[in-house]
mmCIF file of C-alpha atoms and ligand atoms in Angstrom:
data_model
loop_
_atom_site.group_PDB
_atom_site.id
_atom_site.type_symbol
_atom_site.label_atom_id
_atom_site.label_comp_id
_atom_site.label_asym_id
_atom_site.label_seq_id
_atom_site.Cartn_x
_atom_site.Cartn_y
_atom_site.Cartn_z
ATOM 1 C CA MET A 24 0.312 -4.382 -10.139
ATOM 2 C CA LYS A 25 -1.306 -7.789 -10.433
ATOM 3 C CA LEU A 26 -4.849 -8.071 -9.116
ATOM 4 C CA ARG A 27 -6.514 -11.339 -8.284
ATOM 5 C CA VAL A 28 -10.259 -11.217 -7.675
ATOM 6 C CA LEU A 29 -10.968 -13.560 -4.760
ATOM 7 C CA GLY A 30 -14.605 -12.523 -4.758
ATOM 8 C CA CYS A 31 -16.608 -9.666 -6.283
ATOM 9 C CA ALA A 32 -20.273 -10.330 -5.572
ATOM 10 C CA GLY A 33 -22.780 -8.389 -3.515
ATOM 11 C CA ALA A 34 -23.997 -11.590 -1.847
ATOM 12 C CA GLU A 35 -23.000 -15.244 -1.597
ATOM 13 C CA PHE A 36 -23.968 -18.150 -3.858
ATOM 14 C CA PRO A 37 -21.888 -20.946 -5.432
ATOM 15 C CA GLY A 38 -19.372 -19.168 -7.712
ATOM 16 C CA PHE A 39 -20.251 -15.762 -6.230
ATOM 17 C CA HIS A 40 -18.363 -14.668 -3.136
ATOM 18 C CA PRO A 41 -18.123 -11.321 -1.304
ATOM 19 C CA PRO A 42 -15.428 -8.792 -2.257
ATOM 20 C CA GLY A 43 -11.727 -9.448 -1.849
ATOM 21 C CA PHE A 44 -9.102 -8.019 -4.237
ATOM 22 C CA LEU A 45 -5.578 -9.341 -3.781
ATOM 23 C CA VAL A 46 -2.815 -7.054 -5.048
ATOM 24 C CA ASP A 47 0.547 -8.698 -5.844
ATOM 25 C CA ASP A 48 -0.276 -11.600 -3.485
ATOM 26 C CA MET A 49 0.329 -9.562 -0.323
ATOM 27 C CA LEU A 50 -2.039 -6.620 -0.101
ATOM 28 C CA LEU A 51 -5.757 -7.278 0.180
ATOM 29 C CA LEU A 52 -8.522 -4.736 -0.491
ATOM 30 C CA ASP A 53 -11.583 -5.842 1.490
ATOM 31 C CA ALA A 54 -11.766 -9.244 3.104
ATOM 32 C CA GLY A 55 -15.137 -10.709 2.162
ATOM 33 C CA THR A 56 -13.390 -13.746 0.697
ATOM 34 C CA ILE A 57 -10.065 -15.226 1.796
ATOM 35 C CA GLY A 58 -10.249 -18.893 2.809
ATOM 36 C CA ALA A 59 -12.627 -19.943 0.014
ATOM 37 C CA ALA A 60 -10.075 -18.761 -2.578
ATOM 38 C CA LEU A 61 -6.570 -18.965 -1.065
ATOM 39 C CA ASN A 62 -4.649 -21.995 0.162
ATOM 40 C CA GLU A 63 -2.671 -21.927 3.393
ATOM 41 C CA VAL A 64 0.598 -20.707 1.843
ATOM 42 C CA GLU A 65 -1.226 -17.958 -0.052
ATOM 43 C CA GLN A 66 -3.100 -16.866 3.082
ATOM 44 C CA ARG A 67 0.214 -16.454 4.907
ATOM 45 C CA GLN A 68 1.528 -14.129 2.190
ATOM 46 C CA ILE A 69 -1.085 -11.497 3.058
ATOM 47 C CA ARG A 70 0.636 -8.676 4.933
ATOM 48 C CA TYR A 71 -1.906 -5.849 4.738
ATOM 49 C CA ILE A 72 -5.691 -5.759 4.530
ATOM 50 C CA PHE A 73 -7.268 -2.396 3.672
ATOM 51 C CA VAL A 74 -10.930 -2.484 4.607
ATOM 52 C CA THR A 75 -13.427 -0.054 3.055
ATOM 53 C CA HIS A 76 -16.119 -0.306 5.768
ATOM 54 C CA SER A 77 -17.384 -2.490 8.565
ATOM 55 C CA HIS A 78 -20.101 -4.461 6.761
ATOM 56 C CA LEU A 79 -19.776 -8.200 7.232
ATOM 57 C CA ASP A 80 -19.457 -8.988 3.514
ATOM 58 C CA HIS A 81 -16.232 -6.890 3.480
ATOM 59 C CA VAL A 82 -14.574 -8.043 6.711
ATOM 60 C CA ARG A 83 -15.710 -11.578 7.442
ATOM 61 C CA GLY A 84 -12.522 -13.249 6.144
ATOM 62 C CA ILE A 85 -10.334 -11.518 8.734
ATOM 63 C CA PRO A 86 -11.316 -13.478 11.877
ATOM 64 C CA VAL A 87 -10.983 -16.772 10.036
ATOM 65 C CA LEU A 88 -7.585 -15.818 8.568
ATOM 66 C CA ALA A 89 -6.346 -14.867 12.051
ATOM 67 C CA ASP A 90 -7.512 -18.198 13.423
ATOM 68 C CA ASN A 91 -5.717 -20.058 10.597
ATOM 69 C CA LEU A 92 -2.463 -18.233 11.361
ATOM 70 C CA VAL A 93 -2.622 -18.973 15.083
ATOM 71 C CA ALA A 94 -3.621 -22.607 14.511
ATOM 72 C CA ARG A 95 -0.318 -23.158 12.649
ATOM 73 C CA ASN A 96 1.628 -21.224 15.263
ATOM 74 C CA VAL A 97 3.297 -19.125 12.555
ATOM 75 C CA ARG A 98 4.641 -15.817 13.780
ATOM 76 C CA HIS A 99 2.911 -13.804 11.107
ATOM 77 C CA THR A 100 1.191 -10.486 11.710
ATOM 78 C CA VAL A 101 -1.398 -9.102 9.308
ATOM 79 C CA HIS A 102 -1.925 -5.348 9.421
ATOM 80 C CA VAL A 103 -5.609 -4.459 9.164
ATOM 81 C CA ALA A 104 -6.042 -0.881 7.976
ATOM 82 C CA GLY A 105 -9.162 1.262 7.852
ATOM 83 C CA CYS A 106 -10.607 4.535 9.043
ATOM 84 C CA HIS A 107 -11.548 5.041 12.687
ATOM 85 C CA ASP A 108 -15.168 3.840 12.639
ATOM 86 C CA THR A 109 -14.286 0.669 10.761
ATOM 87 C CA ILE A 110 -11.428 -0.304 13.072
ATOM 88 C CA PHE A 111 -13.600 0.530 16.079
ATOM 89 C CA ALA A 112 -16.334 -1.778 14.751
ATOM 90 C CA LEU A 113 -13.893 -4.664 14.202
ATOM 91 C CA ARG A 114 -12.514 -4.292 17.722
ATOM 92 C CA SER A 115 -15.797 -3.832 19.542
ATOM 93 C CA HIS A 116 -18.276 -5.899 17.504
ATOM 94 C CA LEU A 117 -16.345 -8.676 15.753
ATOM 95 C CA MET A 118 -13.041 -9.733 17.350
ATOM 96 C CA ASN A 119 -14.216 -8.700 20.800
ATOM 97 C CA ASP A 120 -13.734 -11.974 22.712
ATOM 98 C CA VAL A 121 -17.465 -12.648 22.335
ATOM 99 C CA LEU A 122 -18.194 -13.250 18.652
ATOM 100 C CA TRP A 123 -14.574 -14.236 18.086
ATOM 101 C CA PRO A 124 -11.288 -14.059 20.016
ATOM 102 C CA ASP A 125 -9.366 -10.795 20.122
ATOM 103 C CA PHE A 126 -6.546 -11.653 17.720
ATOM 104 C CA ASN A 127 -4.963 -8.299 18.450
ATOM 105 C CA ARG A 128 -3.694 -10.025 21.637
ATOM 106 C CA LEU A 129 -3.303 -13.616 20.377
ATOM 107 C CA PRO A 130 -1.257 -15.734 20.299
ATOM 108 C CA THR A 131 0.610 -13.166 22.451
ATOM 109 C CA PRO A 132 0.124 -9.413 22.891
ATOM 110 C CA GLN A 133 3.738 -8.914 21.714
ATOM 111 C CA HIS A 134 3.272 -10.929 18.502
ATOM 112 C CA PRO A 135 -0.436 -10.785 17.663
ATOM 113 C CA ALA A 136 -1.954 -12.253 14.500
ATOM 114 C CA ILE A 137 -3.574 -8.872 13.796
ATOM 115 C CA ARG A 138 -2.411 -5.319 14.246
ATOM 116 C CA TYR A 139 -4.836 -2.490 13.561
ATOM 117 C CA MET A 140 -3.797 0.545 11.573
ATOM 118 C CA GLU A 141 -6.057 3.593 11.748
ATOM 119 C CA LEU A 142 -6.116 5.768 8.650
ATOM 120 C CA LEU A 143 -7.210 9.362 8.242
ATOM 121 C CA PRO A 144 -9.472 10.327 5.325
ATOM 122 C CA GLU A 145 -7.517 11.645 2.338
ATOM 123 C CA GLN A 146 -4.164 11.088 4.080
ATOM 124 C CA GLU A 147 -1.866 8.951 1.936
ATOM 125 C CA VAL A 148 0.073 6.141 3.621
ATOM 126 C CA MET A 149 3.066 4.259 2.185
ATOM 127 C CA VAL A 150 3.268 0.506 2.757
ATOM 128 C CA GLU A 151 5.643 -1.856 0.970
ATOM 129 C CA GLY A 152 6.113 0.640 -1.854
ATOM 130 C CA TYR A 153 2.381 1.268 -2.389
ATOM 131 C CA ALA A 154 0.923 4.732 -1.882
ATOM 132 C CA ILE A 155 -2.616 4.283 -0.590
ATOM 133 C CA THR A 156 -5.196 6.996 0.097
ATOM 134 C CA PRO A 157 -8.615 6.420 1.696
ATOM 135 C CA VAL A 158 -11.311 8.692 0.276
ATOM 136 C CA PRO A 159 -14.792 8.957 1.831
ATOM 137 C CA VAL A 160 -17.735 7.593 -0.186
ATOM 138 C CA THR A 161 -21.488 7.516 0.486
ATOM 139 C CA HIS A 162 -22.872 4.415 2.200
ATOM 140 C CA THR A 163 -25.066 3.512 5.197
ATOM 141 C CA VAL A 164 -22.042 3.329 7.526
ATOM 142 C CA PRO A 165 -18.804 5.367 7.337
ATOM 143 C CA ALA A 166 -17.001 4.044 4.266
ATOM 144 C CA VAL A 167 -14.043 4.876 2.039
ATOM 145 C CA GLY A 168 -12.673 3.865 -1.319
ATOM 146 C CA TYR A 169 -8.929 3.562 -1.909
ATOM 147 C CA VAL A 170 -6.508 5.045 -4.414
ATOM 148 C CA VAL A 171 -3.651 2.551 -4.857
ATOM 149 C CA ARG A 172 -0.513 3.688 -6.686
ATOM 150 C CA LYS A 173 2.769 1.974 -7.431
ATOM 151 C CA GLY A 174 5.434 2.370 -10.102
ATOM 152 C CA GLY A 175 3.611 5.104 -12.011
ATOM 153 C CA LYS A 176 0.348 3.112 -12.188
ATOM 154 C CA GLY A 177 -2.766 3.753 -10.173
ATOM 155 C CA PHE A 178 -6.297 2.529 -9.675
ATOM 156 C CA PHE A 179 -9.277 3.348 -7.472
ATOM 157 C CA TYR A 180 -11.383 0.768 -5.643
ATOM 158 C CA THR A 181 -14.708 2.154 -4.400
ATOM 159 C CA GLY A 182 -15.948 -0.523 -1.997
ATOM 160 C CA ASP A 183 -19.686 0.102 -1.491
ATOM 161 C CA THR A 184 -21.071 3.489 -2.445
ATOM 162 C CA GLY A 185 -24.194 5.220 -3.648
ATOM 163 C CA PRO A 186 -24.052 8.451 -5.639
ATOM 164 C CA THR A 187 -21.146 10.418 -4.172
ATOM 165 C CA GLU A 188 -18.864 13.383 -4.821
ATOM 166 C CA ARG A 189 -15.407 13.544 -3.263
ATOM 167 C CA MET A 190 -13.867 10.387 -4.683
ATOM 168 C CA TRP A 191 -14.438 11.270 -8.342
ATOM 169 C CA ALA A 192 -11.698 13.921 -8.229
ATOM 170 C CA TYR A 193 -9.261 11.160 -7.230
ATOM 171 C CA VAL A 194 -10.449 8.797 -9.985
ATOM 172 C CA SER A 195 -9.652 11.270 -12.764
ATOM 173 C CA GLY A 196 -6.533 10.332 -14.740
ATOM 174 C CA LEU A 197 -5.951 6.944 -13.085
ATOM 175 C CA ASP A 198 -5.291 3.776 -15.111
ATOM 176 C CA ALA A 199 -8.260 1.806 -13.813
ATOM 177 C CA LEU A 200 -11.418 2.055 -11.725
ATOM 178 C CA ILE A 201 -13.041 -0.780 -9.813
ATOM 179 C CA VAL A 202 -16.532 0.473 -9.005
ATOM 180 C CA GLU A 203 -19.557 -1.120 -7.460
ATOM 181 C CA VAL A 204 -22.846 -1.742 -9.259
ATOM 182 C CA SER A 205 -25.182 -3.670 -6.961
ATOM 183 C CA PHE A 206 -28.710 -3.445 -8.319
ATOM 184 C CA PRO A 207 -30.479 -3.305 -11.722
ATOM 185 C CA ASN A 208 -31.983 -0.024 -12.936
ATOM 186 C CA ASP A 209 -35.544 -0.766 -11.778
ATOM 187 C CA MET A 210 -34.305 -1.057 -8.177
ATOM 188 C CA GLU A 211 -32.911 2.483 -8.048
ATOM 189 C CA ASP A 212 -34.899 3.335 -4.890
ATOM 190 C CA VAL A 213 -33.439 0.354 -3.028
ATOM 191 C CA ALA A 214 -29.966 1.235 -4.313
ATOM 192 C CA ILE A 215 -30.198 4.816 -3.049
ATOM 193 C CA THR A 216 -31.624 3.767 0.326
ATOM 194 C CA THR A 217 -28.904 1.164 0.889
ATOM 195 C CA GLY A 218 -26.005 3.261 -0.477
ATOM 196 C CA HIS A 219 -25.371 1.430 -3.730
ATOM 197 C CA LEU A 220 -25.364 2.063 -7.506
ATOM 198 C CA THR A 221 -27.292 0.784 -10.513
ATOM 199 C CA PRO A 222 -25.890 0.884 -14.082
ATOM 200 C CA ARG A 223 -27.860 4.084 -14.780
ATOM 201 C CA LEU A 224 -26.714 5.757 -11.556
ATOM 202 C CA LEU A 225 -23.132 4.756 -12.400
ATOM 203 C CA ALA A 226 -23.397 6.292 -15.863
ATOM 204 C CA GLY A 227 -24.472 9.546 -14.183
ATOM 205 C CA GLU A 228 -21.631 9.356 -11.666
ATOM 206 C CA LEU A 229 -18.994 8.823 -14.364
ATOM 207 C CA LYS A 230 -19.950 12.198 -15.883
ATOM 208 C CA LYS A 231 -18.352 13.751 -12.772
ATOM 209 C CA VAL A 232 -14.903 12.429 -13.795
ATOM 210 C CA ALA A 233 -12.754 14.804 -15.849
ATOM 211 C CA ILE A 234 -10.452 12.123 -17.323
ATOM 212 C CA LEU A 235 -12.044 8.672 -17.146
ATOM 213 C CA PRO A 236 -9.749 5.673 -16.605
ATOM 214 C CA SER A 237 -9.557 3.612 -19.788
ATOM 215 C CA ARG A 238 -10.518 0.457 -17.886
ATOM 216 C CA ILE A 239 -13.586 0.280 -15.658
ATOM 217 C CA PHE A 240 -14.232 -2.928 -13.741
ATOM 218 C CA LEU A 241 -17.613 -3.461 -12.121
ATOM 219 C CA THR A 242 -17.961 -5.281 -8.804
ATOM 220 C CA HIS A 243 -20.533 -6.178 -6.109
ATOM 221 C CA PRO A 244 -23.555 -7.090 -8.313
ATOM 222 C CA LYS A 245 -26.312 -9.020 -6.586
ATOM 223 C CA PRO A 246 -25.852 -12.442 -8.270
ATOM 224 C CA GLN A 247 -29.645 -12.783 -8.573
ATOM 225 C CA TYR A 248 -29.535 -9.877 -11.065
ATOM 226 C CA PHE A 249 -26.136 -10.559 -12.686
ATOM 227 C CA ALA A 250 -27.467 -11.070 -16.237
ATOM 228 C CA VAL A 251 -29.819 -8.082 -16.019
ATOM 229 C CA ILE A 252 -27.067 -5.789 -14.744
ATOM 230 C CA GLU A 253 -24.660 -7.034 -17.446
ATOM 231 C CA ALA A 254 -27.247 -6.307 -20.167
ATOM 232 C CA GLU A 255 -28.014 -2.861 -18.731
ATOM 233 C CA VAL A 256 -24.306 -1.943 -18.598
ATOM 234 C CA ALA A 257 -23.934 -3.019 -22.237
ATOM 235 C CA ALA A 258 -27.034 -1.035 -23.238
ATOM 236 C CA LEU A 259 -25.652 2.110 -21.590
ATOM 237 C CA GLY A 260 -22.444 1.698 -23.615
ATOM 238 C CA ILE A 261 -20.119 2.659 -20.754
ATOM 239 C CA ARG A 262 -16.745 2.689 -22.518
ATOM 240 C CA GLY A 263 -14.240 0.135 -21.231
ATOM 241 C CA ALA A 264 -16.646 -1.280 -18.637
ATOM 242 C CA GLU A 265 -16.403 -4.954 -17.744
ATOM 243 C CA LEU A 266 -18.344 -6.875 -15.098
ATOM 244 C CA LEU A 267 -15.856 -8.868 -13.011
ATOM 245 C CA ARG A 268 -16.218 -12.504 -11.950
ATOM 246 C CA ASP A 269 -14.677 -14.361 -9.018
ATOM 247 C CA GLY A 270 -11.238 -15.632 -10.041
ATOM 248 C CA SER A 271 -10.549 -12.878 -12.604
ATOM 249 C CA ARG A 272 -6.949 -11.724 -12.839
ATOM 250 C CA LEU A 273 -6.113 -8.178 -13.878
ATOM 251 C CA GLU A 274 -2.953 -6.196 -14.502
ATOM 252 C CA VAL A 275 -2.827 -2.456 -13.804
HETATM 253 ZN ZN1 LIG B 322 -21.755 -2.198 2.675
HETATM 254 ZN ZN1 LIG B 323 -21.018 -4.904 0.380
#
């Protein structure tokens, strides 16, 4: 699987955009960044978007993508997948014909730009040859991470999470882990309150994994603390850990 990092920051500044991980050009994990990174042809290749939770920095690319598709009058439907609370939030609070049009009915109800796909926690779905399992994590709103497997390879993407339990059993033995680290160590209280990790909290979490993936990619740092977080990760000596940047390309 080829991964293209459209954005991997926990806020927005020049060169730092919210999370979006494009798998093999057609499957997107979180939609914090789409239009700032992909041209029109690339946007139209997206077939599925798996959203971890309803927070704006993980979904805000979806309404704009839908508008771009309809503006060109291309008959292209993007499937937006997530667990019940997330899909409910998108329908009722974002593309609700108030903040933005309901692209689940546009351009026509028969051929909408967006179709919603409700997932059940820990129930694997197969799409386009990928086996994808949502696993609950710990955040301020209902949130999941995803196991993504194809062709004997597999990785886990956490989305946003604080210290958590269930997902670590799924991470064990995979090829790669993309895990959030939002705040530096001295902001541990803020991290816990807001459902995020620091380098030190992450090091503690990784002890819960029986067989650690050999590659660990870190996402969602607050750009204001990027250098501090990078230094703290290095000081902790987390084996195989690498802080991602927007535009990175990975192979799993
Ligand atoms: Zn969040
Ligand atoms: Zn976030």
